[in-house]
């Protein structure tokens, strides 16, 4: 097996996270050879034995690497990817890969032209909560599904550093939106018929910090992705509704359950039943024993799996998992999201 000899450009928050991840691999699988950053301060705590450079050009010229991880802020991704590709290095680019579909196409073309691998670090495909729900979906565990909700609510709301500038690709749609849309498209492998979205700046002046995206898929599923940084009630939740039960998750560790009914209500008495919900036979408390809970499926995944797959793709043992055409589709959805939010209208999409 050939070793992935990696150089990271942009040794900030994510560059450091990725360097930490590399330290969990055997040097024969992935070896972090070099890091490059235009800010010398960032290079001061580079891991021992790792070469440091002040620019991608210097790293490409001097370091013995075969793969570049691009972890610079969003607008510089196309330039970094094209430079790495021109130097015949494989490329892993941070998300969002590009701030427009046109720029993304240029990056893909540059990598194709130079015969190098190109993939994007959308490692949240290996989030435990998502994978549990994907298992529920793939195995039809709640029957014919009609709705999937993915919700992420935060506790603060204000953006930091370059994330406050629209021209830097700030805002939550470019940030978590990429991951949450990618997860949904990877789960519901069906064309999108139409999409409606609300995108807002709740407390941030210049960039979005709330969005709600509703996608109607050709296979009958309606998916809703809602993110609010200023909900002040932190939560990561999923709901899948089907005609044989509901699956619920609350938490990144996949805490949740599948709920079914023991039997459907028949011969409900015609007289009014008073409940806390008022006079209702459908929304008051369920009779004892009516609702039955089951455990969610177990999954064993983590973000390291992303790089394990990359090592295999690098050695031509499998295809890259995060494929350029999937990344492109997410960017197209994001364009439709913006268009819908601007016009207040649903957008006809793929089907
Ligand atoms: N995959 C994920 O889950 C995830 C999580 C966080 C951030 N990200 C992505 O990672 C990227 C970096 O984000 P961050 O939060 O680490 O930002 P950051 O500001 O902490 O780090 C960026 C680094 O790049 C350096 N830099 C800027 N321009 C450069 C250039 N031309 N050449 C070399 N170095 C340069 C900066 O000095 C800084 O050290 C973004 O695209 C972001 O969206 C991905």
Short mmCIF file of C-alpha atoms and ligand atoms in Angstrom, two decimals:
data_model
loop_
_atom_site.label_atom_id
_atom_site.label_comp_id
_atom_site.label_asym_id
_atom_site.label_seq_id
_atom_site.Cartn_x
_atom_site.Cartn_y
_atom_site.Cartn_z
CA UNK A 1 0.00 0.00 0.00
CA UNK A 2 1.29 3.45 -0.93
CA UNK A 3 1.36 6.11 1.80
CA UNK A 4 -0.73 9.28 1.58
CA UNK A 5 1.94 11.94 2.14
CA UNK A 6 -0.10 14.95 3.18
CA UNK A 7 0.49 18.68 3.21
CA UNK A 8 -2.13 20.91 4.87
CA UNK A 9 -2.53 24.47 3.59
CA UNK A 10 -4.27 26.74 6.11
CA UNK A 11 -3.16 25.71 9.58
CA UNK A 12 -5.95 27.37 11.57
CA UNK A 13 -8.86 25.79 13.47
CA UNK A 14 -9.60 23.03 10.97
CA UNK A 15 -5.98 22.56 9.89
CA UNK A 16 -5.13 21.78 13.51
CA UNK A 17 -8.13 19.41 13.85
CA UNK A 18 -7.02 17.56 10.73
CA UNK A 19 -3.40 17.38 11.93
CA UNK A 20 -4.66 15.83 15.19
CA UNK A 21 -6.65 13.31 13.17
CA UNK A 22 -3.56 12.37 11.13
CA UNK A 23 -1.71 11.55 14.34
CA UNK A 24 -4.16 8.66 14.87
CA UNK A 25 -2.99 6.99 11.63
CA UNK A 26 0.02 4.81 11.10
CA UNK A 27 2.67 6.63 9.02
CA UNK A 28 2.36 3.87 6.42
CA UNK A 29 -1.30 4.90 5.85
CA UNK A 30 -1.23 8.71 6.09
CA UNK A 31 1.79 10.74 7.05
CA UNK A 32 1.44 14.46 7.73
CA UNK A 33 4.59 15.78 6.05
CA UNK A 34 4.05 19.55 5.97
CA UNK A 35 1.78 22.44 6.91
CA UNK A 36 1.66 25.86 5.23
CA UNK A 37 0.10 29.09 6.47
CA UNK A 38 0.60 32.73 5.54
CA UNK A 39 0.38 33.61 9.26
CA UNK A 40 3.65 32.49 10.90
CA UNK A 41 1.95 32.52 14.33
CA UNK A 42 -0.20 29.56 13.25
CA UNK A 43 2.86 27.47 12.42
CA UNK A 44 4.42 27.77 15.87
CA UNK A 45 2.70 24.68 17.27
CA UNK A 46 3.11 22.45 14.21
CA UNK A 47 3.61 18.85 15.33
CA UNK A 48 7.22 17.76 15.82
CA UNK A 49 8.87 16.57 12.64
CA UNK A 50 6.30 18.26 10.38
CA UNK A 51 7.80 20.80 7.94
CA UNK A 52 6.38 24.33 7.96
CA UNK A 53 6.00 26.69 4.99
CA UNK A 54 4.72 30.24 4.55
CA UNK A 55 2.80 29.59 1.34
CA UNK A 56 1.24 26.82 -0.69
CA UNK A 57 3.75 27.57 -3.49
CA UNK A 58 6.71 26.91 -1.20
CA UNK A 59 5.14 23.75 0.18
CA UNK A 60 4.35 22.42 -3.31
CA UNK A 61 7.89 23.13 -4.44
CA UNK A 62 9.82 21.74 -1.48
CA UNK A 63 7.79 19.17 0.44
CA UNK A 64 7.70 15.49 -0.50
CA UNK A 65 3.90 15.23 -0.60
CA UNK A 66 1.37 13.56 -2.90
CA UNK A 67 -1.84 15.03 -1.42
CA UNK A 68 -2.87 18.53 -0.31
CA UNK A 69 -5.60 19.25 2.21
CA UNK A 70 -7.02 22.73 1.64
CA UNK A 71 -8.09 24.25 4.98
CA UNK A 72 -7.92 27.94 4.17
CA UNK A 73 -11.01 30.22 4.34
CA UNK A 74 -13.68 29.59 1.71
CA UNK A 75 -12.90 32.15 -1.06
CA UNK A 76 -9.35 30.83 -1.49
CA UNK A 77 -10.37 27.19 -2.10
CA UNK A 78 -10.47 27.41 -5.93
CA UNK A 79 -7.01 29.00 -6.12
CA UNK A 80 -5.51 26.46 -3.68
CA UNK A 81 -7.11 23.47 -5.39
CA UNK A 82 -5.96 24.58 -8.85
CA UNK A 83 -2.38 25.16 -7.64
CA UNK A 84 -2.25 21.76 -5.94
CA UNK A 85 -3.71 20.04 -9.01
CA UNK A 86 -1.26 21.78 -11.34
CA UNK A 87 1.54 20.39 -9.15
CA UNK A 88 -0.01 16.91 -9.68
CA UNK A 89 -1.11 16.51 -6.07
CA UNK A 90 -4.35 14.83 -5.07
CA UNK A 91 -6.70 17.21 -3.30
CA UNK A 92 -8.96 17.07 -0.27
CA UNK A 93 -10.74 20.41 0.01
CA UNK A 94 -12.58 21.72 3.03
CA UNK A 95 -16.26 22.46 2.69
CA UNK A 96 -17.85 24.51 1.24
CA UNK A 97 -15.65 23.46 -1.66
CA UNK A 98 -16.53 26.63 -3.55
CA UNK A 99 -18.79 29.63 -3.21
CA UNK A 100 -20.43 29.02 -6.59
CA UNK A 101 -21.15 26.10 -8.90
CA UNK A 102 -19.10 27.78 -11.68
CA UNK A 103 -16.00 27.97 -9.47
CA UNK A 104 -16.52 24.39 -8.37
CA UNK A 105 -16.67 23.24 -11.99
CA UNK A 106 -13.32 24.93 -12.62
CA UNK A 107 -11.78 23.08 -9.66
CA UNK A 108 -13.11 19.72 -10.86
CA UNK A 109 -11.84 20.43 -14.39
CA UNK A 110 -8.36 21.33 -13.09
CA UNK A 111 -8.15 18.07 -11.12
CA UNK A 112 -9.39 16.02 -14.10
CA UNK A 113 -6.95 17.71 -16.45
CA UNK A 114 -4.06 16.88 -14.15
CA UNK A 115 -5.26 13.34 -13.43
CA UNK A 116 -5.46 13.80 -9.65
CA UNK A 117 -8.08 12.72 -7.12
CA UNK A 118 -10.45 15.39 -5.87
CA UNK A 119 -12.76 15.12 -2.91
CA UNK A 120 -14.27 17.36 -0.26
CA UNK A 121 -14.12 17.04 3.51
CA UNK A 122 -17.84 16.46 4.15
CA UNK A 123 -17.04 14.11 6.99
CA UNK A 124 -20.43 14.53 8.64
CA UNK A 125 -21.61 11.64 6.47
CA UNK A 126 -20.04 9.66 9.32
CA UNK A 127 -21.97 11.42 12.13
CA UNK A 128 -23.54 8.81 14.39
CA UNK A 129 -26.98 10.46 14.57
CA UNK A 130 -27.15 10.69 10.77
CA UNK A 131 -25.98 7.11 10.21
CA UNK A 132 -28.59 5.71 12.60
CA UNK A 133 -31.33 7.55 10.72
CA UNK A 134 -29.89 6.42 7.39
CA UNK A 135 -30.13 2.82 8.64
CA UNK A 136 -33.77 3.40 9.65
CA UNK A 137 -34.40 4.85 6.18
CA UNK A 138 -32.48 2.22 4.18
CA UNK A 139 -34.14 -0.68 6.02
CA UNK A 140 -37.66 0.83 5.90
CA UNK A 141 -37.89 0.39 9.66
CA UNK A 142 -40.92 2.68 9.98
CA UNK A 143 -42.64 1.58 6.76
CA UNK A 144 -43.52 3.96 3.96
CA UNK A 145 -41.96 7.25 4.95
CA UNK A 146 -43.62 10.61 4.41
CA UNK A 147 -41.45 13.04 6.39
CA UNK A 148 -37.85 13.43 7.57
CA UNK A 149 -36.80 16.31 9.79
CA UNK A 150 -33.22 17.27 10.58
CA UNK A 151 -32.92 20.02 13.19
CA UNK A 152 -29.93 21.79 14.69
CA UNK A 153 -30.44 24.53 17.25
CA UNK A 154 -27.71 26.54 18.94
CA UNK A 155 -27.14 28.47 22.11
CA UNK A 156 -25.52 31.72 21.07
CA UNK A 157 -26.03 32.90 17.56
CA UNK A 158 -23.21 35.30 16.94
CA UNK A 159 -20.64 34.44 14.28
CA UNK A 160 -16.90 34.82 14.77
CA UNK A 161 -13.78 35.70 12.76
CA UNK A 162 -14.26 35.63 8.95
CA UNK A 163 -17.63 33.90 9.32
CA UNK A 164 -19.26 37.37 9.73
CA UNK A 165 -18.30 38.47 6.19
CA UNK A 166 -20.51 37.44 3.25
CA UNK A 167 -17.60 37.84 0.81
CA UNK A 168 -15.64 35.27 2.88
CA UNK A 169 -18.45 32.75 2.56
CA UNK A 170 -19.67 33.44 6.08
CA UNK A 171 -23.06 32.45 7.44
CA UNK A 172 -24.61 29.17 8.42
CA UNK A 173 -25.76 27.99 4.99
CA UNK A 174 -22.14 27.79 3.81
CA UNK A 175 -21.07 26.42 7.17
CA UNK A 176 -23.40 23.73 8.56
CA UNK A 177 -25.84 23.98 5.65
CA UNK A 178 -23.43 22.07 3.42
CA UNK A 179 -23.26 19.15 5.86
CA UNK A 180 -26.98 18.99 6.64
CA UNK A 181 -28.04 19.18 2.98
CA UNK A 182 -25.39 16.61 2.00
CA UNK A 183 -26.69 14.19 4.65
CA UNK A 184 -30.28 14.54 3.44
CA UNK A 185 -29.39 14.06 -0.24
CA UNK A 186 -27.23 11.05 0.64
CA UNK A 187 -30.12 9.51 2.58
CA UNK A 188 -33.07 10.15 0.26
CA UNK A 189 -31.57 9.06 -3.03
CA UNK A 190 -34.33 10.57 -5.16
CA UNK A 191 -34.77 13.60 -7.39
CA UNK A 192 -35.99 16.82 -5.77
CA UNK A 193 -39.30 17.97 -7.24
CA UNK A 194 -39.44 21.31 -5.47
CA UNK A 195 -37.80 23.26 -2.71
CA UNK A 196 -38.95 26.06 -0.44
CA UNK A 197 -36.63 27.88 1.95
CA UNK A 198 -36.58 30.64 4.51
CA UNK A 199 -33.13 32.11 5.25
CA UNK A 200 -32.69 34.86 7.84
CA UNK A 201 -30.25 37.06 9.68
CA UNK A 202 -31.82 36.87 13.12
CA UNK A 203 -29.10 38.60 15.13
CA UNK A 204 -26.20 38.80 12.66
CA UNK A 205 -26.26 41.87 10.48
CA UNK A 206 -24.55 40.58 7.37
CA UNK A 207 -24.77 36.79 7.27
CA UNK A 208 -27.50 34.20 7.67
CA UNK A 209 -27.88 32.51 11.05
CA UNK A 210 -31.21 30.71 10.51
CA UNK A 211 -32.60 28.60 7.70
CA UNK A 212 -35.48 26.27 7.09
CA UNK A 213 -35.41 24.21 3.90
CA UNK A 214 -38.28 22.01 2.74
CA UNK A 215 -37.60 19.61 -0.12
CA UNK A 216 -40.22 17.46 -1.80
CA UNK A 217 -38.62 14.37 -3.31
CA UNK A 218 -39.95 12.39 -6.26
CA UNK A 219 -40.20 9.23 -4.12
CA UNK A 220 -42.85 10.89 -1.95
CA UNK A 221 -40.68 11.92 0.99
CA UNK A 222 -40.75 15.51 2.22
CA UNK A 223 -37.58 16.54 4.03
CA UNK A 224 -37.16 19.52 6.28
CA UNK A 225 -33.82 20.88 7.47
CA UNK A 226 -33.97 23.61 10.08
CA UNK A 227 -30.99 25.32 11.69
CA UNK A 228 -31.15 28.17 14.17
CA UNK A 229 -28.06 29.48 15.93
CA UNK A 230 -30.16 31.72 18.18
CA UNK A 231 -32.80 29.22 19.31
CA UNK A 232 -31.24 29.30 22.79
CA UNK A 233 -32.45 25.74 23.28
CA UNK A 234 -29.53 23.67 21.96
CA UNK A 235 -30.61 20.52 20.20
CA UNK A 236 -29.63 18.11 17.44
CA UNK A 237 -32.73 16.20 16.46
CA UNK A 238 -34.12 13.92 13.77
CA UNK A 239 -37.61 12.67 13.09
CA UNK A 240 -38.65 10.13 10.48
CA UNK A 241 -42.37 9.48 10.13
CA UNK A 242 -43.67 6.39 8.35
CA UNK A 243 -46.90 4.39 8.23
CA UNK A 244 -45.42 1.75 10.57
CA UNK A 245 -43.99 4.05 13.23
CA UNK A 246 -41.81 7.03 14.04
CA UNK A 247 -38.06 7.23 14.61
CA UNK A 248 -36.75 9.99 16.85
CA UNK A 249 -33.24 11.14 17.73
CA UNK A 250 -32.21 13.87 20.13
CA UNK A 251 -28.44 14.28 20.36
CA UNK A 252 -25.27 13.82 18.34
CA UNK A 253 -24.74 10.45 20.00
CA UNK A 254 -27.97 9.19 18.50
CA UNK A 255 -30.03 9.02 21.69
CA UNK A 256 -33.59 8.17 20.67
CA UNK A 257 -36.12 5.48 19.89
CA UNK A 258 -38.52 3.98 17.41
CA UNK A 259 -42.16 4.25 18.50
CA UNK A 260 -45.05 2.16 17.16
CA UNK A 261 -48.67 1.71 18.13
CA UNK A 262 -49.79 -1.66 19.51
CA UNK A 263 -53.05 -1.31 17.59
CA UNK A 264 -54.98 1.39 15.77
CA UNK A 265 -57.81 3.01 17.70
CA UNK A 266 -61.17 1.63 16.69
CA UNK A 267 -64.64 2.28 17.99
CA UNK A 268 -63.59 5.45 19.79
CA UNK A 269 -66.47 6.44 22.03
CA UNK A 270 -68.63 9.16 20.53
CA UNK A 271 -68.84 11.12 23.77
CA UNK A 272 -66.36 13.93 24.44
CA UNK A 273 -63.19 12.95 26.25
CA UNK A 274 -61.71 15.92 28.12
CA UNK A 275 -57.90 15.97 28.15
CA UNK A 276 -55.19 18.54 28.84
CA UNK A 277 -55.38 19.20 25.11
CA UNK A 278 -59.09 19.98 25.39
CA UNK A 279 -61.83 17.84 23.84
CA UNK A 280 -59.91 15.52 21.48
CA UNK A 281 -59.69 11.83 20.70
CA UNK A 282 -56.46 12.12 18.69
CA UNK A 283 -54.10 14.35 20.64
CA UNK A 284 -54.66 13.66 24.33
CA UNK A 285 -52.50 11.19 26.28
CA UNK A 286 -52.21 7.72 24.75
CA UNK A 287 -53.87 4.89 26.64
CA UNK A 288 -51.42 2.80 28.68
CA UNK A 289 -49.70 0.17 26.49
CA UNK A 290 -50.76 1.74 23.21
CA UNK A 291 -47.32 3.17 22.36
CA UNK A 292 -44.48 0.69 22.16
CA UNK A 293 -40.84 1.73 22.08
CA UNK A 294 -37.97 -0.03 20.38
CA UNK A 295 -34.24 0.68 20.32
CA UNK A 296 -32.74 2.41 17.31
CA UNK A 297 -30.24 0.41 15.26
CA UNK A 298 -26.63 0.43 16.47
CA UNK A 299 -23.99 1.97 14.23
CA UNK A 300 -20.27 2.25 14.73
CA UNK A 301 -18.93 5.26 12.82
CA UNK A 302 -16.70 8.26 13.39
CA UNK A 303 -15.01 11.01 11.40
CA UNK A 304 -11.79 9.01 11.12
CA UNK A 305 -13.70 6.76 8.69
CA UNK A 306 -13.56 9.60 6.14
CA UNK A 307 -9.76 9.40 5.97
CA UNK A 308 -9.74 5.58 6.14
CA UNK A 309 -11.80 5.65 2.94
CA UNK A 310 -9.51 8.25 1.41
CA UNK A 311 -6.48 5.99 1.98
CA UNK A 312 -8.31 3.22 0.09
CA UNK A 313 -9.32 5.58 -2.74
CA UNK A 314 -5.76 6.87 -2.97
CA UNK A 315 -4.62 3.25 -3.39
CA UNK A 316 -7.35 2.64 -5.99
CA UNK A 317 -9.06 0.06 -3.78
CA UNK A 318 -12.33 2.01 -3.86
CA UNK A 319 -13.84 5.20 -5.28
CA UNK A 320 -13.80 8.37 -3.18
CA UNK A 321 -16.97 8.40 -1.08
CA UNK A 322 -17.68 12.14 -1.34
CA UNK A 323 -17.95 12.43 -5.10
CA UNK A 324 -17.61 15.77 -6.96
CA UNK A 325 -21.05 15.35 -8.55
CA UNK A 326 -22.62 15.00 -5.08
CA UNK A 327 -20.79 18.09 -3.82
CA UNK A 328 -21.99 19.96 -6.92
CA UNK A 329 -25.60 18.92 -6.28
CA UNK A 330 -25.40 20.34 -2.74
CA UNK A 331 -24.12 23.64 -4.15
CA UNK A 332 -27.02 23.68 -6.66
CA UNK A 333 -29.49 23.10 -3.81
CA UNK A 334 -27.91 26.00 -1.92
CA UNK A 335 -28.45 28.26 -4.95
CA UNK A 336 -32.12 27.20 -5.06
CA UNK A 337 -32.38 27.82 -1.30
CA UNK A 338 -31.17 31.39 -1.75
CA UNK A 339 -33.48 31.94 -4.72
CA UNK A 340 -36.50 30.65 -2.81
CA UNK A 341 -35.63 32.75 0.26
CA UNK A 342 -35.29 35.83 -1.94
CA UNK A 343 -38.55 35.36 -3.82
CA UNK A 344 -40.59 33.72 -1.05
CA UNK A 345 -41.65 31.10 -3.60
CA UNK A 346 -41.07 27.37 -4.00
CA UNK A 347 -38.55 26.50 -6.72
CA UNK A 348 -39.14 23.66 -9.18
CA UNK A 349 -35.92 21.73 -9.06
CA UNK A 350 -34.81 18.46 -10.66
CA UNK A 351 -37.82 16.36 -11.48
N1 LIG B 1 -15.35 19.99 7.69
C1 LIG B 1 -15.71 20.65 8.76
O1 LIG B 1 -16.45 20.16 9.61
C2 LIG B 1 -15.19 22.04 8.97
C3 LIG B 1 -15.24 22.62 10.25
C4 LIG B 1 -14.71 23.92 10.40
C5 LIG B 1 -14.20 24.60 9.30
N2 LIG B 1 -14.22 23.98 8.08
C6 LIG B 1 -13.69 24.68 6.89
O2 LIG B 1 -12.27 24.79 6.99
C7 LIG B 1 -11.83 25.98 6.34
C8 LIG B 1 -10.99 26.78 7.32
O3 LIG B 1 -11.80 27.17 8.39
P1 LIG B 1 -11.17 27.49 9.83
O4 LIG B 1 -12.31 27.62 10.77
O5 LIG B 1 -10.07 26.51 10.14
O6 LIG B 1 -10.53 28.94 9.56
P2 LIG B 1 -9.30 29.60 10.32
O7 LIG B 1 -9.40 31.04 10.05
O8 LIG B 1 -9.25 29.13 11.73
O9 LIG B 1 -8.02 29.00 9.57
C9 LIG B 1 -7.68 29.35 8.27
C10 LIG B 1 -6.17 29.44 8.17
O10 LIG B 1 -5.80 29.67 6.82
C11 LIG B 1 -4.73 30.59 6.80
N3 LIG B 1 -4.69 31.22 5.49
C12 LIG B 1 -5.52 32.19 5.00
N4 LIG B 1 -5.20 32.45 3.71
C13 LIG B 1 -4.16 31.64 3.39
C14 LIG B 1 -3.39 31.46 2.22
N5 LIG B 1 -3.65 32.15 1.10
N6 LIG B 1 -2.38 30.55 2.23
C15 LIG B 1 -2.13 29.85 3.35
N7 LIG B 1 -2.82 29.99 4.51
C16 LIG B 1 -3.82 30.87 4.52
C17 LIG B 1 -5.02 31.56 7.94
O11 LIG B 1 -3.86 32.25 8.37
C18 LIG B 1 -5.58 30.59 9.00
O12 LIG B 1 -4.56 30.11 9.83
C19 LIG B 1 -13.10 26.69 5.88
O13 LIG B 1 -13.33 26.41 4.53
C20 LIG B 1 -14.17 26.12 6.76
O14 LIG B 1 -15.46 26.15 6.18
C21 LIG B 1 -14.68 22.74 7.91
#
